[in-house]
Structure formats: structure tokens, C-alpha cells
CSV table of C-alpha atoms and ligand atoms in Angstrom, one decimal:
chain,number,residue,atom,x,y,z
A,4,UNK,CA,91.5,97.9,98.0
A,5,UNK,CA,91.4,101.3,99.6
A,6,UNK,CA,94.2,102.2,102.0
A,7,UNK,CA,97.8,101.1,101.6
A,8,UNK,CA,99.1,97.5,101.5
A,9,UNK,CA,102.9,97.2,102.2
A,10,UNK,CA,104.7,93.9,101.2
A,11,UNK,CA,107.6,93.0,103.5
A,12,UNK,CA,109.6,89.9,104.2
A,13,UNK,CA,110.6,88.6,107.6
A,14,UNK,CA,114.1,88.6,108.9
A,15,UNK,CA,116.7,91.3,108.4
A,16,UNK,CA,114.7,93.5,106.0
A,17,UNK,CA,111.7,93.6,108.4
A,18,UNK,CA,113.9,94.5,111.4
A,19,UNK,CA,115.7,97.3,109.5
A,20,UNK,CA,112.4,98.5,108.0
A,21,UNK,CA,110.6,99.0,111.3
A,22,UNK,CA,112.4,102.3,112.2
A,23,UNK,CA,111.7,103.7,108.7
A,24,UNK,CA,108.0,102.8,108.9
A,25,UNK,CA,107.9,104.3,112.4
A,26,UNK,CA,109.3,107.5,111.0
A,27,UNK,CA,106.3,107.5,108.6
A,28,UNK,CA,104.0,107.0,111.6
A,29,UNK,CA,103.4,103.4,110.8
A,30,UNK,CA,103.7,100.7,113.5
A,31,UNK,CA,102.8,97.1,112.8
A,32,UNK,CA,100.4,95.6,115.3
A,33,UNK,CA,102.3,92.3,115.6
A,34,UNK,CA,105.8,90.8,115.1
A,35,UNK,CA,105.8,88.5,112.1
A,36,UNK,CA,108.6,86.4,113.6
A,37,UNK,CA,106.2,85.5,116.5
A,38,UNK,CA,102.8,85.6,114.7
A,39,UNK,CA,101.8,83.1,112.0
A,40,UNK,CA,99.6,85.8,110.5
A,41,UNK,CA,100.5,86.8,106.9
A,42,UNK,CA,98.3,90.0,107.0
A,43,UNK,CA,99.2,92.3,109.9
A,44,UNK,CA,97.4,95.4,110.8
A,45,UNK,CA,99.1,98.6,111.9
A,46,UNK,CA,98.3,101.6,114.2
A,47,UNK,CA,96.7,103.2,111.1
A,48,UNK,CA,93.3,101.8,110.0
A,49,UNK,CA,94.2,102.5,106.4
A,50,UNK,CA,97.6,100.7,106.4
A,51,UNK,CA,98.3,97.0,106.5
A,52,UNK,CA,101.4,94.9,106.0
A,53,UNK,CA,101.5,91.6,104.1
A,54,UNK,CA,104.4,89.1,104.9
A,55,UNK,CA,105.8,87.4,101.8
A,56,UNK,CA,109.0,85.6,100.7
A,57,UNK,CA,111.8,88.1,100.0
A,58,UNK,CA,111.8,87.1,96.4
A,59,UNK,CA,108.0,87.5,96.1
A,60,UNK,CA,107.9,91.2,97.2
A,61,UNK,CA,108.4,92.6,93.6
A,62,UNK,CA,105.7,90.3,92.3
A,63,UNK,CA,103.1,91.4,94.8
A,64,UNK,CA,103.9,95.1,94.1
A,65,UNK,CA,104.1,94.6,90.3
A,66,UNK,CA,100.5,93.2,90.2
A,67,UNK,CA,99.2,95.8,92.7
A,68,UNK,CA,98.4,93.2,95.4
A,69,UNK,CA,100.6,95.4,97.4
A,70,UNK,CA,101.0,99.2,96.8
A,71,UNK,CA,104.6,99.3,98.0
A,72,UNK,CA,107.2,97.0,99.4
A,73,UNK,CA,110.8,96.7,100.3
A,74,UNK,CA,113.1,94.4,98.4
A,75,UNK,CA,116.9,93.8,98.0
A,76,UNK,CA,118.6,94.9,94.8
A,77,UNK,CA,119.5,91.3,94.3
A,78,UNK,CA,115.8,90.3,94.2
A,79,UNK,CA,114.9,93.3,92.0
A,80,UNK,CA,117.5,92.5,89.4
A,81,UNK,CA,116.3,88.9,89.1
A,82,UNK,CA,112.7,90.1,88.9
A,83,UNK,CA,113.5,92.7,86.3
A,84,UNK,CA,111.6,95.6,87.9
A,85,UNK,CA,108.6,95.5,85.5
A,86,UNK,CA,105.8,97.8,86.7
A,87,UNK,CA,107.8,99.0,89.6
A,88,UNK,CA,108.8,102.6,90.6
A,89,UNK,CA,111.9,102.5,92.7
A,90,UNK,CA,112.2,105.9,94.3
A,91,UNK,CA,114.5,105.2,97.2
A,92,UNK,CA,117.7,103.2,98.1
A,93,UNK,CA,117.1,102.6,101.8
A,94,UNK,CA,120.7,101.7,102.6
A,95,UNK,CA,119.5,98.8,104.7
A,96,UNK,CA,120.3,95.0,104.5
A,97,UNK,CA,123.6,95.9,103.0
A,98,UNK,CA,125.8,93.2,101.6
A,99,UNK,CA,127.6,92.4,98.3
A,100,UNK,CA,127.0,90.0,95.5
A,101,UNK,CA,130.2,88.0,94.8
A,102,UNK,CA,131.8,85.0,93.2
A,103,UNK,CA,133.2,82.6,95.7
A,104,UNK,CA,135.2,79.4,95.3
A,105,UNK,CA,137.0,76.8,97.4
A,106,UNK,CA,140.2,78.2,99.0
A,107,UNK,CA,142.4,76.0,96.9
A,108,UNK,CA,140.8,76.7,93.5
A,109,UNK,CA,142.7,79.1,91.2
A,110,UNK,CA,139.7,81.0,89.9
A,111,UNK,CA,141.9,83.6,88.1
A,112,UNK,CA,143.8,80.9,86.2
A,113,UNK,CA,140.6,79.0,85.3
A,114,UNK,CA,139.1,82.3,83.8
A,115,UNK,CA,142.4,83.1,82.0
A,116,UNK,CA,142.6,79.6,80.5
A,117,UNK,CA,139.0,79.9,79.3
A,118,UNK,CA,137.8,76.9,81.2
A,119,UNK,CA,134.1,76.4,81.1
A,120,UNK,CA,133.1,77.0,84.7
A,121,UNK,CA,130.0,75.6,86.5
A,122,UNK,CA,128.5,78.3,88.6
A,123,UNK,CA,125.8,77.5,91.1
A,124,UNK,CA,123.5,80.3,92.2
A,125,UNK,CA,120.1,81.6,93.1
A,126,UNK,CA,120.9,84.7,91.0
A,127,UNK,CA,120.9,83.4,87.4
A,128,UNK,CA,120.2,86.8,85.7
A,129,UNK,CA,123.0,88.7,87.6
A,130,UNK,CA,125.5,85.8,87.1
A,131,UNK,CA,124.7,85.5,83.4
A,132,UNK,CA,125.2,89.2,82.9
A,133,UNK,CA,128.4,89.3,84.9
A,134,UNK,CA,130.1,86.5,83.1
A,135,UNK,CA,128.9,87.5,79.7
A,136,UNK,CA,130.4,91.0,80.2
A,137,UNK,CA,133.7,89.3,81.1
A,138,UNK,CA,133.5,87.0,78.1
A,139,UNK,CA,133.7,84.0,80.5
A,140,UNK,CA,131.8,80.8,79.4
A,141,UNK,CA,129.8,79.4,82.3
A,142,UNK,CA,127.2,76.8,82.9
A,143,UNK,CA,124.7,78.3,85.4
A,144,UNK,CA,123.1,75.9,87.8
A,145,UNK,CA,120.0,77.2,89.6
A,146,UNK,CA,119.8,76.7,93.3
A,147,UNK,CA,117.3,78.0,95.9
A,148,UNK,CA,119.6,78.1,98.9
A,149,UNK,CA,122.7,76.8,100.7
A,150,UNK,CA,124.8,77.8,97.7
A,151,UNK,CA,128.0,77.2,99.8
A,152,UNK,CA,127.4,73.5,99.6
A,153,UNK,CA,127.7,73.3,95.8
A,154,UNK,CA,131.5,73.4,95.4
A,155,UNK,CA,132.0,71.1,98.4
A,156,UNK,CA,129.7,68.5,96.9
A,157,UNK,CA,131.1,68.8,93.4
A,158,UNK,CA,128.1,70.4,91.9
A,159,UNK,CA,130.0,73.5,90.7
A,160,UNK,CA,133.4,75.0,90.7
A,161,UNK,CA,132.2,78.3,92.1
A,162,UNK,CA,129.1,80.1,93.4
A,163,UNK,CA,127.5,83.5,93.0
A,164,UNK,CA,126.0,84.5,96.4
A,165,UNK,CA,125.5,87.4,98.8
A,166,UNK,CA,128.1,88.0,101.4
A,167,UNK,CA,128.2,90.3,104.4
A,168,UNK,CA,130.6,89.3,107.1
A,169,UNK,CA,132.1,86.3,105.1
A,170,UNK,CA,131.7,84.0,108.1
A,171,UNK,CA,129.5,81.5,106.2
A,172,UNK,CA,132.0,81.3,103.4
A,173,UNK,CA,134.8,80.9,105.9
A,174,UNK,CA,133.0,78.1,107.7
A,175,UNK,CA,132.8,76.2,104.5
A,176,UNK,CA,136.4,76.8,103.4
A,177,UNK,CA,135.3,79.2,100.5
A,178,UNK,CA,136.9,82.5,99.6
A,179,UNK,CA,135.5,85.5,97.8
A,180,UNK,CA,137.3,85.7,94.5
A,181,UNK,CA,135.4,88.5,92.8
A,182,UNK,CA,132.9,91.2,93.9
A,183,UNK,CA,130.1,91.7,91.4
A,184,UNK,CA,128.2,94.6,93.0
A,185,UNK,CA,127.1,96.1,96.3
A,186,UNK,CA,123.6,95.3,97.5
A,187,UNK,CA,121.1,97.2,99.6
A,188,UNK,CA,117.3,97.2,99.9
A,189,UNK,CA,115.0,99.6,97.9
A,190,UNK,CA,111.5,100.9,98.3
A,191,UNK,CA,109.4,99.8,95.4
A,192,UNK,CA,106.0,101.2,94.5
A,193,UNK,CA,103.3,100.0,92.1
A,194,UNK,CA,103.3,102.5,89.2
A,195,UNK,CA,99.6,102.7,88.8
A,196,UNK,CA,99.0,102.9,92.6
A,197,UNK,CA,101.4,105.9,92.8
A,198,UNK,CA,99.0,107.8,90.5
A,199,UNK,CA,95.7,106.6,91.9
A,200,UNK,CA,96.7,106.7,95.6
A,201,UNK,CA,99.1,109.5,95.4
A,202,UNK,CA,97.8,111.5,98.4
A,203,UNK,CA,98.2,108.3,100.6
A,204,UNK,CA,101.5,107.1,99.2
A,205,UNK,CA,103.4,110.3,98.7
A,206,UNK,CA,103.6,111.3,102.4
A,207,UNK,CA,104.8,107.8,103.4
A,208,UNK,CA,107.5,107.9,100.7
A,209,UNK,CA,108.5,111.4,101.8
A,210,UNK,CA,108.7,110.4,105.5
A,211,UNK,CA,110.8,107.4,104.7
A,212,UNK,CA,113.1,109.6,102.5
A,213,UNK,CA,113.5,112.1,105.3
A,214,UNK,CA,114.3,109.2,107.7
A,215,UNK,CA,117.1,107.9,105.6
A,216,UNK,CA,118.8,111.3,105.2
B,328,ATP,P1,114.2,83.0,102.0
B,328,ATP,O1,115.0,82.8,103.3
B,328,ATP,O2,112.8,83.2,102.3
B,328,ATP,O3,114.5,81.9,101.0
B,328,ATP,P2,116.0,85.0,101.4
B,328,ATP,O4,117.1,84.0,101.8
B,328,ATP,O5,116.2,85.7,100.1
B,328,ATP,O6,114.6,84.3,101.3
B,328,ATP,P3,116.8,86.7,103.5
B,328,ATP,O7,118.0,85.8,103.8
B,328,ATP,O8,116.1,87.2,104.7
B,328,ATP,O9,115.8,86.0,102.5
B,328,ATP,O10,117.4,87.9,102.6
B,328,ATP,C1,116.5,88.9,102.3
B,328,ATP,C2,117.3,90.0,101.7
B,328,ATP,O11,118.3,90.5,102.6
B,328,ATP,C3,118.1,89.6,100.4
B,328,ATP,O12,117.3,89.6,99.3
B,328,ATP,C4,119.2,90.6,100.4
B,328,ATP,O13,118.9,91.7,99.8
B,328,ATP,C5,119.5,90.8,101.9
B,328,ATP,N1,120.5,90.0,102.4
B,328,ATP,C6,120.7,88.7,102.2
B,328,ATP,N2,121.8,88.2,102.8
B,328,ATP,C7,122.3,89.2,103.4
B,328,ATP,C8,123.5,89.4,104.3
B,328,ATP,N3,124.3,88.4,104.5
B,328,ATP,N4,123.6,90.6,104.8
B,328,ATP,C9,122.8,91.6,104.6
B,328,ATP,N5,121.7,91.5,103.8
B,328,ATP,C10,121.5,90.4,103.2
B,329,MG,MG1,117.6,83.2,103.7
């Protein structure tokens, strides 16, 4: 495929990405929230955008089906980053990865006593690493969404999830008991494409870099 294909997900990343693309002179022809199209042209004949699930962005870029993309650090850590060049932290879609538990649950005491905790999460790799580093034994339960429900339904004692305002936790009577890391979105580029299409990709990367400064 000649030209540039950029993998993006709908929602907050797309919205916050638009000004960065605009700074690089790239304007999508349609709003993916309104269109059902998964391949969207831009003002540039040689640039197109493909709309994929947030967690699929690294996969498209890894295999070169997209030359570049924008993905959260959360998603990149779960993916592993194989085949991806990650030149820029875009400082968008900022939130934090944290452990949350029901307001009445004494998480610190459970950890101190060496209780075997059940942790429900979409982020198995990050959670495994976090609890292993603390020497806390956990049973990790993989979920694909609505993590907040798990402690309420008795599936797990705590969850590992992304939090920004904390209002979803609050609405479900959960509290943040530990911050694991701060999260933002990164530009990812296929390593082979960066060499083969350098003269196309490098100006886009440079313009985005200038826009975030
Ligand atoms: P899907 O909804 O398709 O299952 P998703 O839930 O991962 O995927 P989004 O909710 O749009 O998709 O999240 C996309 C990215 O935005 C996440 O990978 C993360 O980096 C970031 N993000 C998620 N939640 C928040 C939040 N509360 N505040 C800011 N950024 C967030
Ligand atoms: Mg979502």
C-alpha cells in the first residue's frame, strides 16, 4: 500500500487526536462517530484513516496494515509493543491505572495479611506485574469491560482499571486504593514502514511532535 494508513479508535482518542493531525495538515473527511465507514479518507490523497477497536491499534500497526496509530499506554503494555516504534508521548487521553475496591474493604489489611486476592481486570499483564512486584498473591480474572461490577457481584475483591475523574468508581461505591501508573496515549509507528516510507512518515511525526510542544 502506497501512502500512509493511520489506525485510530473512536471516542476520546479520536477527538483529542484531531488537532494533532490538523497540525500535520491531515483532516479526516468524515466523523467516525457519525459514519459507519471503517476506512476514512482525508484531505490528502495519500493519507487514510482506519477505525479499529482501541485495543486493536497496536496489532494493525505491528503487522503493517497501518503505518502508524495512536494507542493508550494501557493498551500498549498489554500488547507488548512488538514491532512498534514509539516516538512520542502525545499527552492526550490522560488517566491513571489503579486498584479499586469497595469502600468498606480493608485492602491494606488484606495485603498485609497475605490474603489471596481475586482481582478482576481487562489489564492482565499490568496487574500481574504490579502484584508480583509487591509480592502479593492474586488470582487474576480477565474481563472485557464494566470492571466496576465485579466486586459488587462477588466476582472479585478488587479491580484494576483506568480512572480519570473517579465518578464511575464513586457511582458504584468503589474507592481507589492504589495507583499503579499514569496513562496517556502514544504515537506508534511500524518499524519497517518507518524505513521504507521515511519521507512520508517523518514529516507527519515531526509536525505532531511540534504540535505537542
Ligand atoms: P472499547 O470501548 O472499544 O472496548 P476501550 O474501552 O478500550 O475500547 P475507550 O474507552 O475509548 O476504549 O478508551 C480508549 C483509551 O482511552 C484507553 O485505552 C485509555 O488509554 C484511554 N482512556 C480510557 N479511559 C479513560 C479515562 N477515563 N480518561 C481518559 N482516558 C481514558
Ligand atoms: Mg470503553
